[in-house]
Short mmCIF file of C-alpha atoms in Angstrom, two decimals:
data_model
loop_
_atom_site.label_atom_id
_atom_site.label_comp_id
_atom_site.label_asym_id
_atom_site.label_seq_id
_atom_site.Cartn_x
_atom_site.Cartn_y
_atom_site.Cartn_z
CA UNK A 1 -41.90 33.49 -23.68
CA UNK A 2 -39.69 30.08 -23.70
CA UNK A 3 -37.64 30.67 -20.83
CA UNK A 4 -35.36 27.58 -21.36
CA UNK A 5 -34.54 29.11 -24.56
CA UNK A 6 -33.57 32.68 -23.51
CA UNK A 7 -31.32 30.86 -20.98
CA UNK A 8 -29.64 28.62 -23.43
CA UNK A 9 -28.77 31.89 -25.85
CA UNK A 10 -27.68 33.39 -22.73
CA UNK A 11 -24.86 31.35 -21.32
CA UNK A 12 -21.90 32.39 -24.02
CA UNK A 13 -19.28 29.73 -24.76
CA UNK A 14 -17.29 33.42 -25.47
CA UNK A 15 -17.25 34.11 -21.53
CA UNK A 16 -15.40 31.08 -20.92
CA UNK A 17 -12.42 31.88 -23.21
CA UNK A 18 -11.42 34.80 -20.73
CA UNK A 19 -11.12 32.58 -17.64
CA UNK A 20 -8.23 30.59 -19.85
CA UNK A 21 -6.15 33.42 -20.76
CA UNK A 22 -3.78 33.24 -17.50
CA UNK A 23 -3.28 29.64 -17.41
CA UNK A 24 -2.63 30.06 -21.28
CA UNK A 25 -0.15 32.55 -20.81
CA UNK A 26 1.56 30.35 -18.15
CA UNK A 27 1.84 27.72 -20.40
CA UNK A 28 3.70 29.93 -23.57
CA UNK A 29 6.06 30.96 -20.68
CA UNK A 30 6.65 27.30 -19.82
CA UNK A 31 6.91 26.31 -23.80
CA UNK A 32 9.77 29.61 -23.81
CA UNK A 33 11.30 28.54 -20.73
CA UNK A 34 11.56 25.27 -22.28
CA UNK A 35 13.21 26.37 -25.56
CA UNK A 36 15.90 28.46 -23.50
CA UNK A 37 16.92 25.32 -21.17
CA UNK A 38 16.91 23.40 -24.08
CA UNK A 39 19.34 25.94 -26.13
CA UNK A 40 21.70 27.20 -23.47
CA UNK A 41 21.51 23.76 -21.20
CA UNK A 42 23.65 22.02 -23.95
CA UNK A 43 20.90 19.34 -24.62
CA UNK A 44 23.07 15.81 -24.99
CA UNK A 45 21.07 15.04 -28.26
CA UNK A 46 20.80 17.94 -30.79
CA UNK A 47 18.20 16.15 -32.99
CA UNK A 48 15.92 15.64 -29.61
CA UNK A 49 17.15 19.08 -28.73
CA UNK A 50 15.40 20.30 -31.88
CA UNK A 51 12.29 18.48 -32.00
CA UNK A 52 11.79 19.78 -28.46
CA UNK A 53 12.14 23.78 -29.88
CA UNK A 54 9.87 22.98 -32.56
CA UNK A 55 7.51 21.70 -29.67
CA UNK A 56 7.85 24.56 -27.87
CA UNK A 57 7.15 27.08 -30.57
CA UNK A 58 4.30 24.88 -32.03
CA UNK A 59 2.98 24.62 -28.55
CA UNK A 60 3.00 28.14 -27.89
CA UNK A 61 1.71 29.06 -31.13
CA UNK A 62 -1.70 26.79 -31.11
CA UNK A 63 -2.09 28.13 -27.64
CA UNK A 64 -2.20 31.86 -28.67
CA UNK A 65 -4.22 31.23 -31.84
CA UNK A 66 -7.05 28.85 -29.79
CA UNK A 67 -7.18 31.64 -26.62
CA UNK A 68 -7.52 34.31 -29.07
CA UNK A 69 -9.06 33.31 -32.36
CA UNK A 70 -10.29 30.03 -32.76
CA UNK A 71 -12.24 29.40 -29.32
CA UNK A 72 -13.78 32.69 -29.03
CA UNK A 73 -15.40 32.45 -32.17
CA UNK A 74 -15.93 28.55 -32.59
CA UNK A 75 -19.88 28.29 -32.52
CA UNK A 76 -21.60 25.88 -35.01
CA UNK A 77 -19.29 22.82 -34.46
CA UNK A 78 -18.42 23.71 -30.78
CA UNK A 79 -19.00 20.18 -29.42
CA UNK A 80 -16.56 18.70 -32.06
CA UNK A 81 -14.30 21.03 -31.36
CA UNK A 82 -14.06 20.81 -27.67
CA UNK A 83 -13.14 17.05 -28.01
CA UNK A 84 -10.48 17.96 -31.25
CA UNK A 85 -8.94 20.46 -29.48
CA UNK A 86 -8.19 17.68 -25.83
CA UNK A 87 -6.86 15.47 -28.49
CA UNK A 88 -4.68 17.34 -29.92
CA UNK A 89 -3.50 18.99 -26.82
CA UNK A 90 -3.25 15.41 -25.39
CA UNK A 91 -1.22 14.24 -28.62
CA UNK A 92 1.09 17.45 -27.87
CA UNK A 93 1.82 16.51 -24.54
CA UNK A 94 2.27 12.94 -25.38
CA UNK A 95 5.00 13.69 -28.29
CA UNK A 96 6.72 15.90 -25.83
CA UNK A 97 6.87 13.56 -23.11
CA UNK A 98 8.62 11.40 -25.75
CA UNK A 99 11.65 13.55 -26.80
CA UNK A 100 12.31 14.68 -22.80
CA UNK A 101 14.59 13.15 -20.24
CA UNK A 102 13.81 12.63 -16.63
CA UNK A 103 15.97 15.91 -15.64
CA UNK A 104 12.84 17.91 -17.53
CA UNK A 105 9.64 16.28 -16.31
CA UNK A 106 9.04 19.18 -14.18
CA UNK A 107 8.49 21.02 -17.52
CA UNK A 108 5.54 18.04 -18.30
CA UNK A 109 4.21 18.60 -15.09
CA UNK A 110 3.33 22.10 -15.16
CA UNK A 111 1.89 21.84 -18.78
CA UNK A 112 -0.68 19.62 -17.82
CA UNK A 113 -1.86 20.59 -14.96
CA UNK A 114 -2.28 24.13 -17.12
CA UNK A 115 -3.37 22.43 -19.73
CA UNK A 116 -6.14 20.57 -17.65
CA UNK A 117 -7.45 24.02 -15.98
CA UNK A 118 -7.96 25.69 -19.53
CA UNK A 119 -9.69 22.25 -21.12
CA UNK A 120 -11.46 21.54 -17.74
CA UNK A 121 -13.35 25.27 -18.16
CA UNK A 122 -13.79 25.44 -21.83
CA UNK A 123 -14.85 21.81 -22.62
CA UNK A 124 -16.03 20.05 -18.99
CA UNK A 125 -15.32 16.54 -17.56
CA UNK A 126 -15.12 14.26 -20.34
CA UNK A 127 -12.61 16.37 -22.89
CA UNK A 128 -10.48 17.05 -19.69
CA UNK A 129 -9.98 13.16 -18.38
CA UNK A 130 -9.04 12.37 -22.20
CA UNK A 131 -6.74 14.57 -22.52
CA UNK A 132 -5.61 13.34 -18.97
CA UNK A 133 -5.42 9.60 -20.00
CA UNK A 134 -3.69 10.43 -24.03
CA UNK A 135 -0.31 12.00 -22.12
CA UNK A 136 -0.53 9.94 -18.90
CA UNK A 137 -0.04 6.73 -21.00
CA UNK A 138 2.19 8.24 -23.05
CA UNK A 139 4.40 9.46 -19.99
CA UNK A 140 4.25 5.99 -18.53
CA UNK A 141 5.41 4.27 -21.78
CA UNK A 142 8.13 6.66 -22.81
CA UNK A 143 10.16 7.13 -18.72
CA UNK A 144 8.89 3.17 -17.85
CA UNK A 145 12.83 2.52 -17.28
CA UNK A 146 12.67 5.60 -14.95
CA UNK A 147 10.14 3.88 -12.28
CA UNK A 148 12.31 1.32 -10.23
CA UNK A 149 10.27 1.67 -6.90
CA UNK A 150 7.24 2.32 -5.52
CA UNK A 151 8.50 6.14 -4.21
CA UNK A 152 9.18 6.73 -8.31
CA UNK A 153 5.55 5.93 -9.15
CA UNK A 154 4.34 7.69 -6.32
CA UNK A 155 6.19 10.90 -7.66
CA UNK A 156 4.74 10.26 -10.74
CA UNK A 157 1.48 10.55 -10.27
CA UNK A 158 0.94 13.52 -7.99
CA UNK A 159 0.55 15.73 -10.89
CA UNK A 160 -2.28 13.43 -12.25
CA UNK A 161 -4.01 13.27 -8.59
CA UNK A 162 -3.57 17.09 -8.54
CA UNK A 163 -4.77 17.75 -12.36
CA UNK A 164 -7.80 15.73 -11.17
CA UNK A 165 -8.78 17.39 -8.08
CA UNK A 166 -8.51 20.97 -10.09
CA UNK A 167 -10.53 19.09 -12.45
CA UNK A 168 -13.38 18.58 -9.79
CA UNK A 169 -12.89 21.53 -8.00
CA UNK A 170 -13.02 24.13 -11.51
CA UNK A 171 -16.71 22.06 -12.42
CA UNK A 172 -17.95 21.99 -9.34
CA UNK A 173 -17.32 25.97 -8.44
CA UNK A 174 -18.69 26.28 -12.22
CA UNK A 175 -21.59 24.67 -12.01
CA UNK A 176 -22.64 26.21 -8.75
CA UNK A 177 -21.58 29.99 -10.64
CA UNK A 178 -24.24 28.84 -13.96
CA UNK A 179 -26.50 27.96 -11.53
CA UNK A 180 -26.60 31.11 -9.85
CA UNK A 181 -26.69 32.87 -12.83
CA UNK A 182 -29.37 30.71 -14.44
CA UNK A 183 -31.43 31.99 -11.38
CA UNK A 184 -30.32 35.85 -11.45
CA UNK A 185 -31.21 36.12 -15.60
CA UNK A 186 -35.05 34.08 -14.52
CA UNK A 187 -35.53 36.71 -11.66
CA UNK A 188 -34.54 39.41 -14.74
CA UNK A 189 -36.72 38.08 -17.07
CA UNK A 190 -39.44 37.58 -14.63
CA UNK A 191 -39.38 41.17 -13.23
CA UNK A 192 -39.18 42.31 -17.08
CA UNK A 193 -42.72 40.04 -17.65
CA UNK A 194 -43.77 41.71 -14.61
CA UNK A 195 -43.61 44.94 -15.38
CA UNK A 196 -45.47 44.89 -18.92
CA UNK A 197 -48.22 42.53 -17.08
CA UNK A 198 -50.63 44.49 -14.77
CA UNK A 199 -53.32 41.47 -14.77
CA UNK A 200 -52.98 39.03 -11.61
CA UNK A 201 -53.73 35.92 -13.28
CA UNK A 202 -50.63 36.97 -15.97
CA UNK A 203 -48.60 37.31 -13.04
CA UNK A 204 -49.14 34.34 -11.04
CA UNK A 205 -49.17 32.30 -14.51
CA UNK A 206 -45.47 33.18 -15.15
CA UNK A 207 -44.50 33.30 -11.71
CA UNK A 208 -45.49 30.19 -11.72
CA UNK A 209 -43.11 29.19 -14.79
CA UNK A 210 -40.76 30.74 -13.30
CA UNK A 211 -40.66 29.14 -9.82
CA UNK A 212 -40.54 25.66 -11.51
CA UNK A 213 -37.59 26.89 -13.52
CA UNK A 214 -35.94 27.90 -10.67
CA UNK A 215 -36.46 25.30 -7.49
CA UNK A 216 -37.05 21.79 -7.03
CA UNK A 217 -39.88 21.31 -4.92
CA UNK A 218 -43.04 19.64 -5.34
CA UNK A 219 -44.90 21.66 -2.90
CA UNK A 220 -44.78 25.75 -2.87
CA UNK A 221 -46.98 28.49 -2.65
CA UNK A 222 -47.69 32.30 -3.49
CA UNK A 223 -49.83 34.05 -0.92
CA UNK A 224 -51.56 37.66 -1.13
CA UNK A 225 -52.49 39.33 1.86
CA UNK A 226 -55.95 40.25 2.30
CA UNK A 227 -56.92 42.08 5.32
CA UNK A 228 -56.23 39.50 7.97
CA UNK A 229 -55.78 35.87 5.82
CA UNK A 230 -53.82 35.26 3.15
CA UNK A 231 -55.16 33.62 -0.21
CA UNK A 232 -53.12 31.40 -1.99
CA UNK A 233 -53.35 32.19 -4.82
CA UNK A 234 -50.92 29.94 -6.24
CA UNK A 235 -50.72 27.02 -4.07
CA UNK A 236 -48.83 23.36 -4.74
CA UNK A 237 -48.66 20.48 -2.46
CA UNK A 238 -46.84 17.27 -3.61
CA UNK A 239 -47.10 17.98 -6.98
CA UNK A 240 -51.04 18.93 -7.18
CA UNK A 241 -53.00 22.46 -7.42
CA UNK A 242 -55.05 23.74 -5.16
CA UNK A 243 -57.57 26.28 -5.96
CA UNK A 244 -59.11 28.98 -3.49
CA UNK A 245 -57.29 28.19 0.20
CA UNK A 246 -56.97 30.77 2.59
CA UNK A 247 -55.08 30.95 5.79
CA UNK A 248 -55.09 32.78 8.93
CA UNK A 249 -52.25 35.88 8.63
CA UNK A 250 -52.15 35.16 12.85
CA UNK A 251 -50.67 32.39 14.52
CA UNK A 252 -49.23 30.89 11.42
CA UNK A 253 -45.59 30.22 10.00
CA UNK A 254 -46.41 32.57 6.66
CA UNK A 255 -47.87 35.23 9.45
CA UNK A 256 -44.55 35.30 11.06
CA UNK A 257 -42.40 35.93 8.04
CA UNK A 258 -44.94 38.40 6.75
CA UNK A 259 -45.09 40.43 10.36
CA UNK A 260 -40.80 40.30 10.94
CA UNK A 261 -39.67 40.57 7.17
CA UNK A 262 -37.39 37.59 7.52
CA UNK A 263 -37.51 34.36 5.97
CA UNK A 264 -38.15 31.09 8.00
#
């Protein structure tokens, strides 16, 4: 059985789309929030005032239709997709920063740090810092007039440090979750391979695939107890098999854990 394959299969870009939903909804509630300041806060310049509605209800709109129809079903072009969709979310951003004043950067702000959470789980590192970079240089270039000191560009930025450090912190709990999980479905499908095996040599052979799926470690071994040794039955030392060693079950390491039922 190809073990790297059933893995591969296994990990669903699907599951991913769920974990977006909340910072998704945030963000249509930011894009309405946005609309209402701009319709009852008597914008100074009704053709900005406009474009920054038709933001808004684009914005929310794309949102809604890549949480719930486009990303969960995007499969045979997902890699071209993930880097569209930062674009154009990095584009969005970028014409909105454009058509704002300073009075509604808070209403940037928020957007892409959301925006970086639901890009940073769906499409990883790369996608994220794009989209990152696209409105950050567009926010510099359109409110340059606004930074007149050094306290200005420090404001500035904190969203960018923070969007970055949820960045890091979303890949780095994910990739410790797919790990774990990579290891829970190889225990399942080893235990399944088990179970329809009653032939030693079947067992150690994929327990053996298994174990170098699963660990990195050049030297490991399987032991069976018999009477009072134990035969390794599957034995690796630096890299290189060993064939028919036996150990005492006393006054040995593998003795101990065997005798307490506790791992050493």
């Amino acid at each position: 059985m190809n073990l790297p394959g059933i893995l591969t299969t296994s990990m669903k870009y699907q599951k991913d789309v769920g974990y977006v939903i909340p910072s998704s909804i945030a963000a249509s509630i930011i894009f309405l929030a946005t609309i209402i300041d701009t319709l009852f806060g008597n914008y100074p310049e009704e053709k900005k005032g406009l474009i920054i509605i038709s933001i808004g209800i684009g914005g929310s709109v794309y949102i809604i239709l890549q949480t719930l129809l486009v990303a969960p079903r995007i499969q045979k072009y997902r890699i071209q997709y993930i880097w569209m969709n930062a674009v154009i979310s990095g584009l969005g951003l970028s014409l909105f920063t454009f058509v704002i004043d300073k009075t509604h950067h808070v209403f940037f702000d928020i957007l892409l740090i959301l925006t970086v959470i639901s890009i940073s789980i769906l499409s990883g590192r790369g996608p994220t810092y794009l989209l990152i970079a696209i409105s950050e240089i567009a926010h510099i270039l359109s409110h340059l007039r606004y930074f007149t000191g050094l306290v200005d560009w420090f404001v500035h930025f904190i969203p960018v440090v923070a969007s970055v450090v949820i960045t890091e912190t979303i890949l780095r709990l994910r990739q410790a979750t797919q790990k774990q999980i990579r290891r829970l479905e190889m225990m399942n499908i080893f235990s399944q391979q088990i179970n329809s095996s009653l032939e030693t040599g079947q067992v150690l052979s994929i327990l053996n695939a298994a174990l170098q799926k699963a660990i990195n470690a050049d030297s490991y071994y399987v032991g069976l107890v018999d009477k009072d040794t134990i035969r390794l039955d599957l034995f690796y030392d630096d890299g290189e098999y060993f064939n028919d060693v036996k150990i005492p079950l006393t006054g040995t390491l593998s003795g101990w854990v065997i005798e307490n039922q506790k791992p050493l």
